[in-house]
Short mmCIF file of C-alpha atoms and ligand atoms in Angstrom, two decimals:
data_model
loop_
_atom_site.label_atom_id
_atom_site.label_comp_id
_atom_site.label_asym_id
_atom_site.label_seq_id
_atom_site.Cartn_x
_atom_site.Cartn_y
_atom_site.Cartn_z
CA MET A 1 -13.83 -19.09 4.46
CA ASP A 2 -12.02 -20.33 7.48
CA TYR A 3 -9.36 -18.17 8.57
CA SER A 4 -7.49 -17.21 12.06
CA THR A 5 -5.45 -14.15 12.88
CA GLU A 6 -2.30 -14.29 14.48
CA SER A 7 0.62 -11.92 15.60
CA THR A 8 -0.24 -7.81 14.74
CA LEU A 9 1.58 -6.91 11.67
CA LEU A 10 0.21 -3.18 12.08
CA TYR A 11 -0.29 -1.30 15.00
CA VAL A 12 -1.26 2.34 14.65
CA GLU A 13 -2.36 4.29 18.00
CA ASN A 14 -3.82 7.84 18.36
CA LEU A 15 -2.28 9.13 15.40
CA SER A 16 -2.54 12.63 14.08
CA VAL A 17 -0.32 14.68 11.70
CA ALA A 18 -0.25 18.55 11.42
CA TYR A 19 1.58 20.57 9.12
CA GLY A 20 2.48 23.74 10.72
CA ASP A 21 -0.88 24.25 13.09
CA LYS A 22 -3.02 22.89 10.99
CA ILE A 23 -4.60 19.27 12.30
CA VAL A 24 -4.82 17.19 9.10
CA ILE A 25 -5.52 13.49 10.34
CA LYS A 26 -6.34 12.75 13.86
CA ASP A 27 -7.92 10.13 16.27
CA ILE A 28 -6.63 7.31 13.64
CA ASN A 29 -6.84 3.89 15.30
CA PHE A 30 -6.24 0.19 13.80
CA VAL A 31 -4.91 -2.85 14.09
CA GLU A 32 -3.84 -5.29 11.59
CA LYS A 33 -2.96 -8.93 12.14
CA ASP A 34 -1.36 -11.43 10.37
CA VAL A 35 -4.16 -13.89 8.64
CA ILE A 36 -3.76 -17.60 8.56
CA ARG A 37 -5.30 -20.13 5.96
CA GLU A 38 -4.74 -23.66 5.92
CA GLY A 39 -2.81 -24.46 3.03
CA ASP A 40 -2.05 -20.85 1.55
CA VAL A 41 -0.03 -18.20 1.63
CA THR A 42 -2.17 -15.18 2.77
CA GLY A 43 -0.52 -11.63 2.87
CA GLN A 44 -2.65 -9.04 3.83
CA VAL A 45 -4.25 -6.39 1.05
CA ILE A 46 -5.46 -3.20 2.90
CA ALA A 47 -7.04 -0.46 0.89
CA VAL A 48 -7.76 3.16 1.71
CA VAL A 49 -10.24 5.32 0.37
CA GLY A 50 -11.90 9.08 0.81
CA ARG A 51 -12.38 12.23 -1.08
CA SER A 52 -9.56 14.14 -2.09
CA GLY A 53 -8.03 16.01 0.41
CA ARG A 54 -9.09 13.80 3.48
CA GLY A 55 -5.67 12.51 4.34
CA LYS A 56 -4.99 9.31 2.48
CA SER A 57 -1.00 10.64 1.35
CA THR A 58 -0.68 11.96 4.75
CA LEU A 59 -1.73 8.78 6.77
CA PHE A 60 0.71 6.81 4.32
CA ARG A 61 3.55 9.45 4.93
CA ALA A 62 2.99 8.48 8.81
CA LEU A 63 2.96 4.68 7.98
CA THR A 64 6.25 5.07 6.29
CA GLY A 65 7.76 7.15 8.68
CA LEU A 66 7.98 9.85 6.30
CA VAL A 67 6.51 12.19 8.77
CA LYS A 68 6.63 12.57 12.37
CA PRO A 69 3.01 12.12 14.07
CA THR A 70 2.25 14.89 16.20
CA THR A 71 0.74 12.31 18.47
CA GLY A 72 0.76 8.75 18.41
CA LYS A 73 2.51 6.09 17.02
CA VAL A 74 2.90 3.55 14.41
CA LEU A 75 4.24 0.32 15.20
CA ILE A 76 5.27 -2.63 12.64
CA ALA A 77 6.13 -6.11 13.54
CA ASP A 78 9.76 -6.42 13.13
CA VAL A 79 9.72 -9.09 10.94
CA ALA A 80 12.61 -8.07 9.09
CA THR A 81 14.62 -10.30 11.63
CA GLU A 82 11.76 -12.73 11.30
CA LEU A 83 11.18 -12.42 15.21
CA GLU A 84 7.71 -12.83 15.45
CA ASN A 85 5.98 -9.84 17.46
CA ASP A 86 8.77 -7.67 18.24
CA ALA A 87 7.31 -4.86 17.55
CA LYS A 88 8.97 -1.09 16.67
CA GLU A 89 8.09 2.05 15.77
CA VAL A 90 8.52 2.78 11.99
CA GLN A 91 11.35 4.19 10.63
CA GLU A 92 11.86 5.94 7.19
CA GLY A 93 13.04 2.98 4.77
CA ASP A 94 11.41 -0.23 6.78
CA ILE A 95 7.98 0.51 4.36
CA GLY A 96 8.54 0.49 0.59
CA PHE A 97 6.60 3.41 -0.51
CA VAL A 98 5.40 4.11 -3.92
CA ASP A 99 3.89 7.89 -4.37
CA GLN A 100 1.63 9.50 -6.13
CA LYS A 101 4.15 10.70 -8.53
CA TYR A 102 6.15 7.74 -8.90
CA THR A 103 9.35 9.32 -8.24
CA LEU A 104 12.20 8.29 -9.64
CA PHE A 105 16.16 9.03 -10.03
CA ARG A 106 15.87 11.38 -12.87
CA ASN A 107 19.68 10.48 -13.75
CA LYS A 108 19.30 6.76 -13.53
CA THR A 109 17.93 4.39 -16.51
CA VAL A 110 15.51 1.79 -15.58
CA TYR A 111 18.09 -0.97 -15.18
CA GLN A 112 20.50 1.44 -12.98
CA ALA A 113 17.65 2.54 -10.71
CA LEU A 114 16.68 -1.15 -10.25
CA MET A 115 20.29 -2.53 -9.31
CA PHE A 116 20.39 0.58 -7.21
CA ALA A 117 17.29 -0.92 -5.48
CA LEU A 118 19.22 -4.00 -4.85
CA ARG A 119 22.58 -2.63 -3.51
CA ASN A 120 22.29 -3.89 -0.01
CA LYS A 121 21.30 -7.31 -0.89
CA GLU A 122 23.54 -10.12 -0.79
CA MET A 123 23.69 -11.13 -4.30
CA THR A 124 26.44 -11.27 -6.84
CA LYS A 125 26.12 -9.16 -9.70
CA GLU A 126 25.12 -12.21 -11.98
CA ALA A 127 22.28 -13.23 -9.72
CA LYS A 128 21.10 -9.40 -9.45
CA HIS A 129 21.11 -9.00 -13.33
CA THR A 130 18.88 -12.17 -13.56
CA GLN A 131 16.53 -11.03 -11.45
CA ILE A 132 16.51 -7.80 -12.67
CA MET A 133 15.82 -9.09 -16.23
CA GLN A 134 13.39 -11.71 -15.11
CA TYR A 135 11.25 -8.58 -13.58
CA LEU A 136 11.69 -6.55 -16.73
CA ALA A 137 10.44 -9.39 -19.19
CA ASP A 138 7.39 -9.97 -16.46
CA TRP A 139 6.44 -6.36 -16.22
CA GLY A 140 6.77 -5.66 -20.04
CA LEU A 141 9.37 -3.01 -19.32
CA GLU A 142 12.17 -4.99 -21.44
CA LYS A 143 12.30 -2.46 -23.82
CA ALA A 144 12.34 0.56 -21.42
CA LYS A 145 15.23 -0.96 -19.67
CA ASP A 146 17.79 1.74 -20.50
CA GLN A 147 15.66 4.60 -20.94
CA TYR A 148 15.48 7.72 -18.37
CA PRO A 149 12.27 8.52 -16.26
CA ASN A 150 11.57 11.78 -18.86
CA GLU A 151 11.26 8.83 -21.54
CA LEU A 152 8.83 6.51 -19.81
CA SER A 153 5.02 6.54 -20.11
CA GLY A 154 3.27 6.91 -16.71
CA GLY A 155 2.28 3.27 -16.64
CA GLN A 156 5.78 2.38 -17.12
CA ARG A 157 7.04 4.95 -14.98
CA GLN A 158 4.77 3.39 -12.10
CA ARG A 159 5.70 -0.29 -12.48
CA THR A 160 9.41 0.71 -12.41
CA ALA A 161 8.85 2.27 -8.97
CA ILE A 162 6.86 -0.66 -7.58
CA ILE A 163 9.47 -3.32 -8.53
CA GLU A 164 12.11 -0.96 -7.37
CA GLN A 165 10.20 -1.09 -3.79
CA ILE A 166 9.49 -4.92 -4.14
CA PHE A 167 13.57 -5.20 -4.34
CA CYS A 168 14.54 -2.72 -1.56
CA SER A 169 11.43 -3.39 1.01
CA GLY A 170 11.13 -5.79 3.30
CA HIS A 171 7.58 -7.27 4.03
CA TYR A 172 5.52 -3.84 3.97
CA MET A 173 4.62 -1.97 1.06
CA VAL A 174 2.36 1.16 0.63
CA LEU A 175 1.56 2.38 -2.53
CA ASP A 176 -0.45 5.77 -3.14
CA GLU A 177 -2.99 5.39 -5.91
CA PRO A 178 -1.50 2.61 -8.11
CA PHE A 179 -4.40 2.38 -10.33
CA SER A 180 -4.24 5.90 -11.38
CA GLY A 181 -4.11 6.82 -14.91
CA LEU A 182 -3.31 3.26 -15.99
CA ASP A 183 -4.90 1.41 -18.85
CA VAL A 184 -7.03 -1.94 -18.64
CA GLY A 185 -3.57 -3.96 -18.92
CA ASN A 186 -1.61 -1.92 -16.74
CA ILE A 187 -4.33 -2.15 -14.05
CA GLN A 188 -4.16 -6.16 -14.65
CA ASP A 189 -0.07 -5.77 -13.94
CA VAL A 190 -0.12 -3.94 -10.84
CA LYS A 191 -3.37 -6.43 -9.75
CA ASN A 192 -1.13 -9.33 -10.51
CA ALA A 193 1.90 -7.75 -8.74
CA PHE A 194 -0.37 -7.49 -5.52
CA ASP A 195 -1.01 -11.21 -5.79
CA LEU A 196 2.62 -11.74 -6.19
CA ILE A 197 3.29 -9.77 -3.22
CA THR A 198 0.84 -11.52 -0.82
CA SER A 199 1.24 -15.04 -1.87
CA SER A 200 5.17 -14.72 -1.33
CA HIS A 201 4.90 -14.36 2.16
CA GLU A 202 2.76 -14.63 5.05
CA TYR A 203 3.42 -11.33 6.64
CA ASN A 204 3.81 -9.70 3.19
CA THR A 205 1.33 -6.32 3.37
CA VAL A 206 0.12 -4.19 0.71
CA ILE A 207 -1.45 -1.25 1.73
CA TYR A 208 -3.24 1.27 -1.01
CA SER A 209 -5.30 4.14 -1.80
CA THR A 210 -7.48 4.45 -4.43
CA HIS A 211 -10.39 6.51 -5.72
CA ASP A 212 -11.99 3.34 -7.77
CA ILE A 213 -14.17 1.74 -4.98
CA GLU A 214 -14.73 -1.46 -6.88
CA LEU A 215 -10.78 -1.85 -6.77
CA ALA A 216 -10.93 -1.44 -3.22
CA VAL A 217 -13.92 -4.02 -2.97
CA GLU A 218 -12.47 -6.16 -5.30
CA LEU A 219 -8.78 -6.37 -4.41
CA ALA A 220 -8.71 -5.84 -0.44
CA ASP A 221 -9.42 -7.93 3.02
CA SER A 222 -9.62 -4.76 4.65
CA ILE A 223 -11.12 -1.20 3.49
CA TYR A 224 -10.66 1.90 5.66
CA VAL A 225 -12.71 5.29 4.96
CA ILE A 226 -10.81 8.31 5.68
CA GLY A 227 -13.36 11.21 5.89
CA TYR A 228 -14.49 14.40 7.84
CA PRO A 229 -16.13 13.05 11.03
CA THR A 230 -19.49 14.36 12.31
CA ILE A 231 -19.47 14.80 16.06
CA ASP A 232 -22.85 15.87 17.59
CA GLY A 233 -23.99 17.15 14.48
CA LYS A 234 -20.92 19.29 13.89
CA GLN A 235 -18.39 18.24 10.88
CA HIS A 236 -14.98 18.90 11.44
CA ASP A 237 -12.19 19.25 8.96
CA TYR A 238 -9.85 16.76 9.85
CA GLY A 239 -9.52 13.35 8.26
CA THR A 240 -10.15 9.74 10.39
CA ILE A 241 -11.56 6.70 9.87
CA VAL A 242 -15.17 7.08 9.47
CA LYS A 243 -15.88 3.78 8.45
CA HIS A 244 -13.81 0.00 8.41
CA ILE A 245 -15.19 -2.77 6.34
CA ASP A 246 -13.46 -6.17 7.49
CA MET A 247 -13.90 -8.01 4.05
CA LYS A 248 -12.75 -11.08 6.15
CA GLU A 249 -15.42 -11.40 8.50
CA LEU A 250 -17.89 -10.95 5.63
CA GLN A 251 -16.61 -13.72 3.98
CA LEU A 252 -16.25 -11.63 0.97
CA ALA A 253 -12.39 -11.82 0.83
CA TRP A 254 -10.53 -13.93 -1.49
CA LYS A 255 -13.75 -14.20 -3.86
CA ASP A 256 -14.89 -13.47 -6.88
CA PHE A 257 -16.73 -9.70 -7.31
CA GLY A 258 -20.38 -10.21 -6.74
CA MET A 259 -23.46 -9.06 -5.84
CA ASP A 260 -22.44 -8.66 -2.13
CA HIS A 261 -19.24 -6.70 -3.11
CA ILE A 262 -21.66 -4.41 -5.05
CA GLU A 263 -23.71 -3.77 -1.79
CA VAL A 264 -20.11 -2.92 -0.21
CA VAL A 265 -19.16 -0.53 -3.01
CA LYS A 266 -22.54 1.55 -2.09
CA GLN A 267 -22.31 1.40 1.57
CA ILE A 268 -18.75 2.77 0.84
CA LYS A 269 -19.92 5.65 -1.53
CA ALA A 270 -22.71 6.72 0.88
CA ALA A 271 -20.05 6.69 3.67
CA MET A 272 -17.76 8.78 1.42
CA LEU A 273 -20.15 11.33 0.99
CA SER A 274 -21.35 12.35 3.90
CA SER A 275 -17.57 12.96 5.38
N1 LIG B 301 3.04 19.29 2.85
C1 LIG B 301 2.21 20.03 3.15
N2 LIG B 301 1.71 20.94 3.87
C2 LIG B 301 0.89 21.52 4.04
N3 LIG B 301 -0.47 21.01 3.80
C3 LIG B 301 -0.30 19.98 3.27
C4 LIG B 301 0.70 19.11 2.81
N4 LIG B 301 0.46 18.09 2.34
C5 LIG B 301 -0.71 17.95 2.07
N5 LIG B 301 -1.37 18.82 3.12
C6 LIG B 301 -3.06 19.04 3.01
O1 LIG B 301 -3.37 18.38 4.19
C7 LIG B 301 -4.58 17.88 3.45
C8 LIG B 301 -4.71 16.19 2.88
O2 LIG B 301 -3.78 16.02 1.98
P1 LIG B 301 -3.64 14.66 1.39
O3 LIG B 301 -2.27 14.85 0.30
O4 LIG B 301 -3.16 13.45 2.50
O5 LIG B 301 -5.01 14.31 0.82
P2 LIG B 301 -5.80 13.02 -0.02
O6 LIG B 301 -6.72 12.63 0.75
O7 LIG B 301 -4.23 12.17 -0.41
O8 LIG B 301 -6.09 13.52 -1.28
P3 LIG B 301 -6.26 12.92 -3.10
O9 LIG B 301 -7.20 12.01 -2.81
O10 LIG B 301 -6.25 14.17 -3.65
O11 LIG B 301 -4.47 12.41 -3.08
C9 LIG B 301 -4.86 18.60 2.13
O12 LIG B 301 -5.92 19.66 2.79
C10 LIG B 301 -3.98 19.27 1.93
O13 LIG B 301 -3.83 20.21 0.97
MG1 LIG B 302 -3.28 11.47 -1.85
#
């Protein structure tokens, strides 16, 4: 499938993060560019996989500006202003983040939380109401509208958190393990959400982590494996990118899952087991 790449959307250079004096991730370098396919709006889907504790969530906190890098930098295209290629250092709030626990406001109902997420949008109250009701219907949350977080199922809480981030973030969205603990129907909802997000604007970029390697290979155009590197025969105990798979280059992106995808799944699992 033909495609070309243009402006840089995300640029990570020499990134490391330490908690106290313990280095958790190090030497992280990657660039993701806007992908152009004729006659199609193609936002990016980027998956991050790796064994537990290798630093996926830590990487996400750095990508979203929630922790300050110990070294290096994270630049994003300042597409909020539609000024292409105007790179800026990421700041908290630039990138929507749905964390592993789907944290919601404890004292706000689903409806109130979504209304709050739209607070900075220049829309009438009626337009906001209409938009919220539309999303609640599309995401099967109509009945949960007036419920508080402690009255929601895991899947409902997670879908509310995703909609919240869609409402208040610009072009980037980071989701930490969006598929964990969901039933087969909810998984389909999240897949549909990815499609909706990435087909609504060229710059829209979804970055997610998962322990389901098949779901990474099925959905992502670019897959990073985070693991402990082995250098000169010695394994270190910080996370870094031990493998990158560009599904576009392999001509496997935007395609139904097939035998070639299964081969990639095997490669990724092997890379994870040794790191
Ligand atoms: N706030 C923190 N303070 C100190 N250490 C932390 C903190 N958060 C995470 N760590 C440590 O950093 C390492 C990486 O954790 P992280 O949560 O990034 O891993 P992960 O790849 O997301 O794991 P999982 O797949 O289990 O979610 C772990 O050793 C963890 O104990
Ligand atoms: Mg994690």
